[in-house]
Amino acid sequence: MTEFLRAVAEHGFLQYALIAGVLASIACGVVGSYVAARRITYIAGGIAHSVLGGLGAARYLQVTQGWEWLHPLFGAVIAALLSALIIGMVSLRWRESEDTAISAIWAIGMAAGVLFIARTPGYAENLMSYLFGNILMVTPTSLWLMATLDLLVVALGLLFYKQLVAISFDEEFARMRGINVEAFYLLLLCMTALTVVLLVTVVGLVLVIALLTLPIAIAGHFSRSLRQVMAISAALIAVLTVAGLGVSYNADLPAGATIIVLTGALYLVVIGAASLRSSLRRSRAASATVESGSSR
Amino acid sequence: MAIEVRDVTFSYDGQPIVEDVNVTVPLLDLAAIVGPNGGGKTTLLKLMMGLLQPNTGEVRVFGQPPRAVAPRIGYVAQGFSYDRTMPITVLDVALMGRLGRARGRAAGEGKHSAVDALERVGMRDLADQPFAECSAGQQQRVLIARALVTEPDLLMLDEPTSALDVTAEREIYQLLSELNDHTTIVLVTHDLGFVSGVVKSVLCVNRFVRRHPTTEMGELTSEILEDLYGSDLRLVRHDRNEGTWCCRD
């Protein structure tokens, strides 16, 4: 661990990686809590995969047209927002076609990305880092972009807390209270899209879904309100990201996958402990009833 | 009139759910919507609130389109329309009744009215408990409290006592009866017998809708049940309190 800390102090890229991880954690905790509450995990998965189309297209234009300013993250933001709005419109108008829309966006986005990457001159090494993340490649430019997205998403999430909680808990009641349910639903999808982009940088688009769901589920075991879920899960994700970075640096392993495996392991431990505790409590309660029955 | 429904037809997937509905609910009425399962009870309630739009005809609440007066309507949905697993306390659920109000100093006032409403439904002691850990009956009471927090002029309840035991059910109807002094109430129920002591009118829904003021009839008669279930039924009288009508096919 001390070795890792010394390396962080020495290397700028490790510092950027840590900052990126912590930035993404905050948005992930806030938005992930809504995603779980509103049950739109599958939509988030679809958006995450469609992002490859945007990354690929932007990279392609950057290389072939010489548009240096077109950072692939811009492409990712546009693709993610577009996917979120298309899925959102379909699910609001034709509820029964929602799954089809998600699947289409999911696969077509990836296919488009693969085609763009195939046509981009140079090595296709970008593909792997898009899919599984390459947090060590974070540049100061992308860090600024990430910070902006993070601030936007977290501010929206906290500003509209009551409304977003209301539409997640009970849509009809929210509607009766004059809340524009459709608008807030679309807003939540756009916030999810931006969060996905942040996470893609850290763990890659295939693994996004794990960070967006598992820490939230863990935090849910210790929370009485969505606000607490947000705080606990954000802290958890930050710790897991930093720990994952440390482990991957020491053992020379891919950072994204290491973070996900750590997250998955923690999830299994917590869920296992929780179910063990509840079954223990149940058997204790059962034996208590037997005792009180026999004493009578 | 609190609610006027004129020539309303509503169909889903080409299947008519309610047809040619012409019914009015006067101010300070306490109306029970009754009828067989799938007969359109919840549909009628949602049409009255503007949560569903009629294919033909129109609905007026306090003389206006229902969506325009939505803030004056308190709504208690049937059990399964909300997320039972979300981490949220009983008090926070009740506080949702304050949504859509002006911000500012209202915050403390809002908490006061939420605690007050929980007190009225006997849930004050559990205010800080997670909603998900409450029994179905307790959850239903919290949802009633949330509707009370909205300080409604019209209270709409969809099977508000389906998860409650007999004592709790009687308490809720007692509460509704008190609220009825200044609030018009419409509720969906399938336990007509229990509400017969407090309701002022019965809306029979079985695709078509008919209203029977209980004062004119004196007591609920087999006429209502024929409306609902046709003539091939048998009446069973239970001697519980003043008497309860049930029906069997």
Coordinates of C-alpha atoms in Angstrom, one line a residue:
Chain A
M1 CA 0.0 0.0 0.0
T2 CA 2.8 2.4 0.9
E3 CA 4.4 1.5 -2.4
F4 CA 1.2 2.6 -4.2
L5 CA 1.0 5.8 -2.2
R6 CA 4.6 6.7 -3.1
A7 CA 3.7 6.0 -6.8
V8 CA 0.7 8.3 -6.6
A9 CA 2.8 11.1 -5.2
E10 CA 5.3 10.5 -8.0
H11 CA 3.1 10.0 -11.1
G12 CA 0.6 12.5 -12.4
F13 CA -1.4 9.8 -14.3
L14 CA -2.2 8.0 -11.0
Q15 CA -3.3 11.3 -9.5
Y16 CA -5.6 11.9 -12.4
A17 CA -6.9 8.3 -12.2
L18 CA -7.8 8.8 -8.5
I19 CA -9.5 12.1 -9.1
A20 CA -11.5 10.6 -12.0
G21 CA -12.5 7.6 -9.8
V22 CA -13.7 9.9 -6.9
L23 CA -15.6 12.2 -9.3
A24 CA -17.4 9.3 -10.9
S25 CA -18.2 7.8 -7.5
I26 CA -20.3 10.8 -6.4
A27 CA -22.4 10.9 -9.5
C28 CA -22.7 7.1 -9.5
G29 CA -24.0 7.0 -5.9
V30 CA -26.6 9.8 -6.4
V31 CA -27.9 8.6 -9.8
G32 CA -27.5 4.9 -9.2
S33 CA -29.8 5.3 -6.2
Y34 CA -32.5 6.7 -8.5
V35 CA -31.8 4.1 -11.1
A36 CA -32.4 1.3 -8.6
A37 CA -35.5 3.0 -7.1
R38 CA -37.1 3.7 -10.4
R39 CA -36.0 0.3 -11.7
I40 CA -34.4 1.4 -14.9
T41 CA -31.2 -0.7 -14.6
Y42 CA -31.8 -2.3 -18.0
I43 CA -32.2 1.1 -19.6
A44 CA -28.9 2.1 -18.0
G45 CA -27.2 -1.0 -19.5
G46 CA -28.6 -0.1 -22.9
I47 CA -27.3 3.4 -22.8
A48 CA -23.9 2.3 -21.6
H49 CA -23.4 -0.1 -24.5
S50 CA -24.7 2.4 -27.1
V51 CA -22.0 4.8 -25.9
L52 CA -19.5 2.8 -28.0
G53 CA -21.1 4.3 -31.2
G54 CA -20.4 7.8 -30.0
L55 CA -16.9 7.0 -28.8
G56 CA -16.1 5.3 -32.1
A57 CA -17.6 8.1 -34.3
A58 CA -15.8 10.9 -32.4
R59 CA -12.5 9.1 -32.5
Y60 CA -13.0 8.3 -36.2
L61 CA -13.6 12.0 -37.0
Q62 CA -10.8 13.1 -34.8
V63 CA -8.3 10.9 -36.7
T64 CA -9.6 11.1 -40.3
Q65 CA -10.7 14.8 -40.3
G66 CA -8.0 16.0 -38.0
W67 CA -10.6 17.5 -35.6
E68 CA -8.4 17.4 -32.5
W69 CA -11.0 19.2 -30.4
L70 CA -13.5 16.4 -30.8
H71 CA -12.6 14.4 -27.7
P72 CA -14.2 10.9 -27.8
L73 CA -16.0 11.8 -24.5
F74 CA -18.0 14.4 -26.4
G75 CA -19.1 11.7 -28.8
A76 CA -20.0 9.5 -25.7
V77 CA -22.1 12.3 -24.2
I78 CA -24.1 12.9 -27.4
A79 CA -24.7 9.1 -28.0
A80 CA -25.7 8.6 -24.4
L81 CA -28.2 11.5 -24.3
L82 CA -29.6 10.5 -27.7
S83 CA -30.1 6.9 -26.5
A84 CA -31.7 8.1 -23.3
L85 CA -34.2 10.3 -25.0
I86 CA -35.1 7.7 -27.7
I87 CA -35.7 5.0 -25.0
G88 CA -37.5 7.4 -22.8
M89 CA -39.9 8.6 -25.6
V90 CA -40.6 5.0 -26.6
S91 CA -41.3 3.9 -23.0
L92 CA -43.6 6.9 -22.4
R93 CA -45.6 6.3 -25.6
W94 CA -45.5 2.6 -26.2
R95 CA -44.7 1.0 -22.9
E96 CA -44.8 -2.6 -24.3
S97 CA -42.1 -1.8 -26.8
E98 CA -39.6 -0.5 -24.2
D99 CA -37.5 -3.7 -24.1
T100 CA -37.3 -3.8 -27.9
A101 CA -36.1 -0.2 -28.0
I102 CA -33.5 -0.8 -25.3
S103 CA -32.2 -3.9 -27.1
A104 CA -32.0 -2.1 -30.4
I105 CA -30.2 0.9 -29.0
W106 CA -27.8 -1.5 -27.1
A107 CA -26.8 -3.5 -30.1
I108 CA -26.9 -0.9 -32.9
G109 CA -24.8 1.5 -30.8
M110 CA -22.2 -1.2 -30.3
A111 CA -22.2 -2.3 -33.9
A112 CA -21.8 1.3 -35.1
G113 CA -18.9 1.7 -32.7
V114 CA -17.2 -1.4 -34.0
L115 CA -17.6 -0.2 -37.6
F116 CA -16.1 3.2 -36.9
I117 CA -13.2 1.7 -35.0
A118 CA -12.5 -0.7 -37.9
R119 CA -12.3 2.3 -40.3
T120 CA -10.1 4.4 -38.0
P121 CA -6.5 4.3 -39.1
G122 CA -4.0 3.1 -36.5
Y123 CA -4.1 0.5 -33.8
A124 CA -7.5 -0.7 -32.6
E125 CA -6.3 -0.7 -29.0
N126 CA -9.0 1.9 -28.2
L127 CA -11.7 -0.7 -28.4
M128 CA -10.4 -2.6 -25.4
S129 CA -10.1 0.6 -23.3
Y130 CA -13.6 1.7 -24.3
L131 CA -15.1 -1.7 -23.4
F132 CA -13.2 -2.4 -20.1
G133 CA -12.0 1.1 -19.2
N134 CA -8.6 2.6 -18.9
I135 CA -8.6 4.9 -16.0
L136 CA -4.8 5.3 -16.2
M137 CA -5.2 7.1 -19.6
V138 CA -7.3 10.0 -18.1
T139 CA -6.0 13.3 -19.2
P140 CA -6.4 16.7 -17.6
T141 CA -8.8 17.6 -20.5
S142 CA -11.1 14.7 -19.8
L143 CA -10.8 15.4 -16.1
W144 CA -12.3 18.9 -16.6
L145 CA -15.0 17.5 -18.7
M146 CA -15.7 14.8 -16.1
A147 CA -15.8 17.4 -13.3
T148 CA -18.4 19.5 -15.3
L149 CA -20.6 16.5 -15.9
D150 CA -20.3 15.4 -12.3
L151 CA -21.3 18.8 -11.0
L152 CA -24.2 19.0 -13.3
V153 CA -25.6 15.5 -12.5
V154 CA -25.1 15.8 -8.7
A155 CA -26.6 19.3 -8.6
L156 CA -29.7 18.1 -10.5
G157 CA -30.0 15.0 -8.4
L158 CA -30.0 16.9 -5.1
L159 CA -32.0 19.9 -6.4
F160 CA -34.9 17.7 -7.6
Y161 CA -34.6 15.1 -4.8
K162 CA -38.2 15.3 -3.7
Q163 CA -39.6 15.1 -7.2
L164 CA -37.4 12.3 -8.3
V165 CA -38.1 10.3 -5.1
A166 CA -41.8 10.9 -5.6
I167 CA -41.9 9.7 -9.2
S168 CA -39.8 6.6 -8.2
F169 CA -41.9 5.7 -5.2
D170 CA -45.4 6.4 -6.6
E171 CA -45.9 7.8 -10.1
E172 CA -49.6 8.3 -9.9
F173 CA -49.5 10.2 -6.6
A174 CA -46.8 12.4 -7.9
R175 CA -48.9 13.1 -11.0
M176 CA -51.9 14.1 -8.8
R177 CA -49.6 16.5 -6.9
G178 CA -48.9 18.3 -10.1
I179 CA -45.5 17.0 -10.8
N180 CA -44.6 16.7 -14.5
V181 CA -43.9 12.9 -14.3
E182 CA -42.8 12.6 -17.9
A183 CA -40.4 15.5 -17.8
F184 CA -38.7 14.2 -14.6
Y185 CA -38.5 10.7 -16.0
L186 CA -36.7 12.0 -19.1
L187 CA -34.5 14.2 -16.9
L188 CA -33.6 11.1 -14.8
L189 CA -32.7 9.2 -18.0
C190 CA -30.5 12.0 -19.2
M191 CA -28.8 12.1 -15.8
T192 CA -28.3 8.4 -16.0
A193 CA -26.7 8.9 -19.5
L194 CA -24.2 11.4 -18.2
T195 CA -23.3 9.2 -15.2
V196 CA -22.8 6.3 -17.6
V197 CA -20.3 8.4 -19.6
L198 CA -18.4 9.2 -16.4
L199 CA -18.2 5.6 -15.4
V200 CA -17.2 4.4 -18.9
T201 CA -13.9 6.3 -18.3
V202 CA -13.3 4.5 -15.1
V203 CA -14.4 0.9 -15.7
G204 CA -15.4 0.7 -19.4
L205 CA -18.9 0.4 -20.8
V206 CA -19.3 -3.3 -20.3
L207 CA -18.7 -3.0 -16.6
V208 CA -20.6 0.2 -15.9
I209 CA -23.7 -1.7 -14.8
A210 CA -21.9 -3.4 -11.9
L211 CA -20.9 0.0 -10.3
L212 CA -24.3 1.4 -10.9
T213 CA -26.1 -1.4 -9.1
L214 CA -24.0 -3.4 -6.6
P215 CA -22.9 -0.6 -4.3
I216 CA -26.5 0.7 -4.2
A217 CA -27.8 -2.7 -3.2
I218 CA -25.1 -2.9 -0.4
A219 CA -26.0 0.6 0.8
G220 CA -29.7 -0.3 0.8
H221 CA -29.1 -2.7 3.6
F222 CA -27.9 0.1 5.9
S223 CA -30.2 2.9 4.9
R224 CA -33.6 4.4 5.9
S225 CA -33.8 6.9 3.1
L226 CA -32.6 7.3 -0.5
R227 CA -30.4 10.2 0.7
Q228 CA -28.5 7.7 2.9
V229 CA -28.3 5.2 0.1
M230 CA -26.7 8.0 -2.0
A231 CA -24.1 9.0 0.6
I232 CA -23.2 5.5 1.6
S233 CA -22.9 4.1 -1.9
A234 CA -20.9 7.1 -3.1
A235 CA -18.4 6.7 -0.3
L236 CA -18.3 2.9 -1.0
I237 CA -17.7 3.4 -4.7
A238 CA -14.9 5.9 -4.0
V239 CA -13.2 3.4 -1.6
L240 CA -13.6 0.5 -4.0
T241 CA -12.2 2.5 -6.9
V242 CA -9.2 3.7 -4.9
A243 CA -8.6 0.2 -3.5
G244 CA -9.1 -1.4 -7.0
L245 CA -6.5 1.0 -8.4
G246 CA -4.1 0.2 -5.6
V247 CA -4.5 -3.6 -6.1
S248 CA -4.3 -3.4 -9.9
Y249 CA -1.1 -1.2 -9.7
N250 CA 0.6 -3.6 -7.3
A251 CA -0.4 -6.8 -9.1
D252 CA -0.1 -5.3 -12.6
L253 CA -3.8 -6.0 -13.4
P254 CA -6.3 -4.1 -15.5
A255 CA -7.8 -1.5 -13.1
G256 CA -11.5 -1.6 -14.3
A257 CA -11.8 -5.3 -14.0
T258 CA -10.1 -5.3 -10.6
I259 CA -12.5 -2.6 -9.3
I260 CA -15.5 -4.7 -10.5
V261 CA -14.2 -7.9 -8.9
L262 CA -13.7 -6.1 -5.6
T263 CA -17.2 -4.7 -5.8
G264 CA -18.7 -8.1 -6.6
A265 CA -16.9 -9.7 -3.7
L266 CA -18.1 -7.1 -1.2
Y267 CA -21.6 -7.5 -2.5
L268 CA -21.6 -11.2 -2.0
V269 CA -20.2 -10.9 1.5
V270 CA -22.8 -8.3 2.5
I271 CA -25.7 -10.2 1.0
G272 CA -24.5 -13.4 2.5
A273 CA -24.1 -11.9 5.9
A274 CA -27.5 -10.2 5.7
S275 CA -29.4 -13.4 4.7
L276 CA -27.5 -15.4 7.4
R277 CA -28.5 -12.8 10.0
S278 CA -32.1 -12.9 9.0
S279 CA -32.3 -16.7 9.0
L280 CA -30.6 -16.7 12.4
R281 CA -33.2 -14.2 13.7
R282 CA -36.0 -16.3 12.2
S283 CA -34.8 -19.5 13.8
R284 CA -34.3 -17.7 17.1
A285 CA -37.8 -16.3 16.9
A286 CA -39.1 -19.8 16.1
S287 CA -37.4 -21.4 19.1
A288 CA -38.6 -18.6 21.3
T289 CA -42.2 -19.4 20.2
V290 CA -41.7 -23.1 20.9
E291 CA -40.3 -22.3 24.4
S292 CA -43.1 -19.9 25.3
G293 CA -45.6 -22.5 24.0
S294 CA -44.1 -25.3 26.1
S295 CA -43.9 -23.2 29.3
R296 CA -47.7 -22.6 29.2
Chain B
M1 CA -71.6 19.2 -7.6
A2 CA -68.3 17.7 -6.6
I3 CA -68.0 15.3 -9.6
E4 CA -70.0 15.2 -12.9
V5 CA -69.4 12.4 -15.3
R6 CA -71.2 12.9 -18.7
D7 CA -71.5 10.3 -21.4
V8 CA -68.2 8.8 -20.6
T9 CA -66.9 5.7 -22.3
F10 CA -63.5 4.3 -21.8
S11 CA -62.0 1.3 -23.5
Y12 CA -58.7 -0.4 -23.3
D13 CA -57.3 -2.3 -26.4
G14 CA -60.7 -1.9 -28.0
Q15 CA -62.4 -3.6 -25.1
P16 CA -64.9 -1.3 -23.4
I17 CA -64.3 -1.0 -19.7
V18 CA -67.0 1.5 -18.8
E19 CA -69.7 2.7 -21.1
D20 CA -72.2 5.6 -21.3
V21 CA -71.5 6.7 -17.8
N22 CA -73.6 9.5 -16.5
V23 CA -73.3 10.0 -12.8
T24 CA -72.9 12.9 -10.4
V25 CA -71.4 13.0 -6.9
P26 CA -72.8 15.9 -4.9
L27 CA -70.6 18.0 -2.5
L28 CA -69.9 16.3 0.8
D29 CA -71.2 13.0 -0.4
L30 CA -69.5 9.8 0.8
A31 CA -69.9 7.5 -2.2
A32 CA -68.8 3.8 -2.4
I33 CA -68.0 2.4 -5.8
V34 CA -68.9 -1.2 -5.8
G35 CA -69.0 -4.0 -8.4
P36 CA -67.5 -7.3 -9.5
N37 CA -63.8 -7.6 -10.2
G38 CA -62.9 -6.3 -13.6
G39 CA -66.1 -4.4 -13.7
G40 CA -64.4 -1.0 -14.0
K41 CA -64.3 0.3 -10.4
T42 CA -60.7 1.5 -10.4
T43 CA -61.1 2.7 -14.0
L44 CA -64.1 4.9 -13.0
L45 CA -62.1 6.3 -10.0
K46 CA -59.1 7.1 -12.2
L47 CA -61.4 8.7 -14.8
M48 CA -62.9 10.9 -12.1
M49 CA -59.4 12.1 -11.1
G50 CA -58.1 12.6 -14.6
L51 CA -55.5 9.9 -14.3
L52 CA -57.2 8.3 -17.3
Q53 CA -58.7 10.2 -20.2
P54 CA -62.2 9.2 -21.4
N55 CA -62.5 8.1 -25.1
T56 CA -65.8 10.1 -25.3
G57 CA -67.6 12.3 -22.9
E58 CA -66.2 14.5 -20.2
V59 CA -65.5 14.7 -16.5
R60 CA -65.8 17.8 -14.3
V61 CA -64.5 18.0 -10.8
F62 CA -65.7 21.2 -8.9
G63 CA -66.9 22.4 -12.3
Q64 CA -63.4 22.1 -13.9
P65 CA -61.4 19.5 -15.8
P66 CA -60.0 17.1 -13.1
R67 CA -56.3 17.9 -13.9
A68 CA -56.9 21.5 -13.2
V69 CA -58.1 20.8 -9.6
A70 CA -55.7 17.9 -9.0
P71 CA -54.1 19.7 -6.0
R72 CA -57.5 19.6 -4.3
I73 CA -57.8 15.9 -4.7
G74 CA -56.3 13.5 -2.2
Y75 CA -55.6 10.0 -3.6
V76 CA -55.0 6.7 -1.8
A77 CA -54.1 4.1 -4.5
Q78 CA -54.5 0.4 -4.2
G79 CA -51.7 -1.4 -2.5
F80 CA -49.6 -2.4 -5.5
S81 CA -49.1 0.9 -7.3
Y82 CA -46.1 2.0 -5.3
D83 CA -42.6 0.7 -4.8
R84 CA -42.7 -1.4 -1.5
T85 CA -39.0 -1.9 -1.3
M86 CA -37.6 1.7 -1.6
P87 CA -35.8 2.8 1.5
I88 CA -38.0 5.6 2.9
T89 CA -39.4 6.3 6.4
V90 CA -43.1 6.4 7.3
L91 CA -42.7 10.1 7.9
D92 CA -41.1 10.8 4.5
V93 CA -44.0 9.0 2.8
A94 CA -46.5 11.1 4.6
L95 CA -44.5 14.2 3.8
M96 CA -45.0 13.5 0.1
G97 CA -48.4 14.9 0.6
R98 CA -46.7 18.3 0.8
L99 CA -45.4 18.1 -2.7
G100 CA -46.5 20.8 -5.1
R101 CA -46.8 23.4 -2.4
A102 CA -44.9 26.6 -2.1
R103 CA -41.5 26.2 -0.4
G104 CA -40.1 28.3 2.4
R105 CA -41.3 28.4 5.9
A106 CA -43.8 25.6 5.0
A107 CA -41.1 23.0 5.8
G108 CA -41.7 22.9 9.6
E109 CA -45.4 23.3 9.1
G110 CA -45.3 20.4 6.7
K111 CA -43.7 18.1 9.2
H112 CA -46.3 19.1 11.8
S113 CA -49.1 18.3 9.4
A114 CA -47.5 15.0 8.5
V115 CA -47.1 14.0 12.1
D116 CA -50.7 15.1 12.7
A117 CA -52.0 12.9 9.9
L118 CA -50.0 9.9 11.1
E119 CA -51.5 10.5 14.5
R120 CA -55.0 10.4 13.1
V121 CA -54.4 7.0 11.5
G122 CA -52.6 5.6 14.5
M123 CA -49.1 5.5 13.0
R124 CA -47.4 8.3 14.8
D125 CA -45.2 6.0 17.0
L126 CA -43.8 4.4 13.8
A127 CA -43.0 7.7 12.0
D128 CA -39.3 6.9 11.9
Q129 CA -39.6 3.3 10.9
P130 CA -38.8 2.2 7.4
F131 CA -41.9 2.0 5.3
A132 CA -40.9 -1.3 3.8
E133 CA -40.8 -2.9 7.2
C134 CA -44.4 -2.0 8.0
S135 CA -47.2 -4.6 7.6
A136 CA -49.5 -4.2 4.6
G137 CA -52.2 -2.8 6.9
Q138 CA -49.8 -0.2 8.4
Q139 CA -48.6 0.8 4.9
Q140 CA -52.2 1.4 3.9
R141 CA -52.7 3.7 6.9
V142 CA -49.6 5.6 6.0
L143 CA -50.9 6.1 2.5
I144 CA -54.2 7.4 3.9
A145 CA -52.2 9.8 6.1
R146 CA -50.3 11.0 3.1
A147 CA -53.6 11.8 1.3
L148 CA -54.8 13.7 4.5
V149 CA -51.6 15.8 4.4
T150 CA -52.7 17.2 1.0
E151 CA -55.7 18.7 2.9
P152 CA -58.0 17.6 0.1
D153 CA -61.5 18.8 -0.7
L154 CA -62.1 15.6 -2.4
L155 CA -60.7 12.3 -1.1
M156 CA -60.5 9.3 -3.5
L157 CA -59.6 5.9 -2.1
D158 CA -59.1 2.6 -3.9
E159 CA -59.9 -0.3 -1.6
P160 CA -58.4 1.5 1.4
T161 CA -59.1 -1.2 3.9
S162 CA -58.3 -4.4 1.8
A163 CA -55.3 -5.2 3.9
L164 CA -56.7 -4.2 7.3
D165 CA -58.2 -6.3 10.0
V166 CA -61.8 -5.8 11.2
T167 CA -60.9 -3.4 14.0
A168 CA -58.6 -1.3 11.9
E169 CA -61.2 -1.2 9.2
R170 CA -63.8 0.1 11.5
E171 CA -61.4 2.8 12.7
I172 CA -60.7 3.9 9.2
Y173 CA -64.4 4.2 8.3
Q174 CA -64.9 6.1 11.6
L175 CA -62.1 8.5 10.4
L176 CA -63.6 8.8 7.0
S177 CA -67.0 9.6 8.5
E178 CA -65.4 12.5 10.5
L179 CA -63.5 13.8 7.5
N180 CA -66.8 13.7 5.5
D181 CA -68.0 16.8 7.5
H182 CA -65.9 19.0 5.2
T183 CA -64.6 16.6 2.5
T184 CA -66.3 14.8 -0.3
I185 CA -65.2 11.2 -0.3
V186 CA -65.3 8.5 -3.0
L187 CA -64.0 5.1 -2.3
V188 CA -63.8 1.8 -4.1
T189 CA -64.7 -1.2 -2.0
H190 CA -65.8 -4.8 -2.4
D191 CA -67.0 -5.0 1.2
L192 CA -70.3 -3.2 0.8
G193 CA -71.7 -4.5 4.0
F194 CA -69.1 -2.8 6.2
V195 CA -69.4 0.6 4.7
S196 CA -73.2 0.6 4.6
G197 CA -73.4 2.4 7.9
V198 CA -71.4 5.4 6.8
V199 CA -71.9 5.8 3.0
K200 CA -74.4 8.2 1.6
S201 CA -74.6 6.7 -1.9
V202 CA -73.5 3.7 -3.8
L203 CA -72.2 3.7 -7.3
C204 CA -72.7 0.3 -8.9
V205 CA -70.2 -0.4 -11.6
N206 CA -70.4 -3.3 -14.0
R207 CA -69.5 -1.7 -17.3
F208 CA -72.5 0.6 -16.8
V209 CA -72.8 2.8 -13.7
R210 CA -75.8 3.5 -11.6
R211 CA -76.0 5.6 -8.4
H212 CA -78.2 4.7 -5.5
P213 CA -78.5 7.3 -2.7
T214 CA -78.8 5.3 0.5
T215 CA -81.2 7.8 2.1
E216 CA -83.8 7.1 -0.6
M217 CA -83.5 3.4 -0.3
G218 CA -83.4 3.3 3.4
E219 CA -81.2 0.3 3.2
L220 CA -79.2 -1.4 0.6
T221 CA -81.5 -3.7 -1.3
S222 CA -81.2 -6.6 -3.6
E223 CA -81.8 -4.1 -6.4
I224 CA -78.2 -2.9 -6.2
L225 CA -76.9 -6.4 -6.2
E226 CA -79.0 -7.3 -9.2
D227 CA -77.5 -4.2 -10.9
L228 CA -74.1 -5.6 -10.3
Y229 CA -74.3 -9.3 -10.6
G230 CA -77.5 -10.0 -12.6
S231 CA -80.4 -12.0 -11.1
D232 CA -78.7 -15.3 -10.7
L233 CA -77.5 -14.8 -7.2
R234 CA -78.4 -15.7 -3.7
L235 CA -78.4 -13.2 -0.8
V236 CA -76.9 -14.1 2.5
R237 CA -77.5 -12.0 5.5
H238 CA -74.8 -11.9 8.1
D239 CA -75.8 -10.7 11.5
R240 CA -72.8 -8.6 12.2
N241 CA -73.8 -5.2 13.7
E242 CA -76.9 -3.9 11.9
G243 CA -76.6 -6.5 9.2
T244 CA -74.4 -7.0 6.2
W245 CA -75.3 -8.1 2.7
C246 CA -73.1 -10.4 0.8
C247 CA -73.6 -12.2 -2.4
R248 CA -72.7 -15.5 -3.9
D249 CA -73.1 -16.9 -7.3

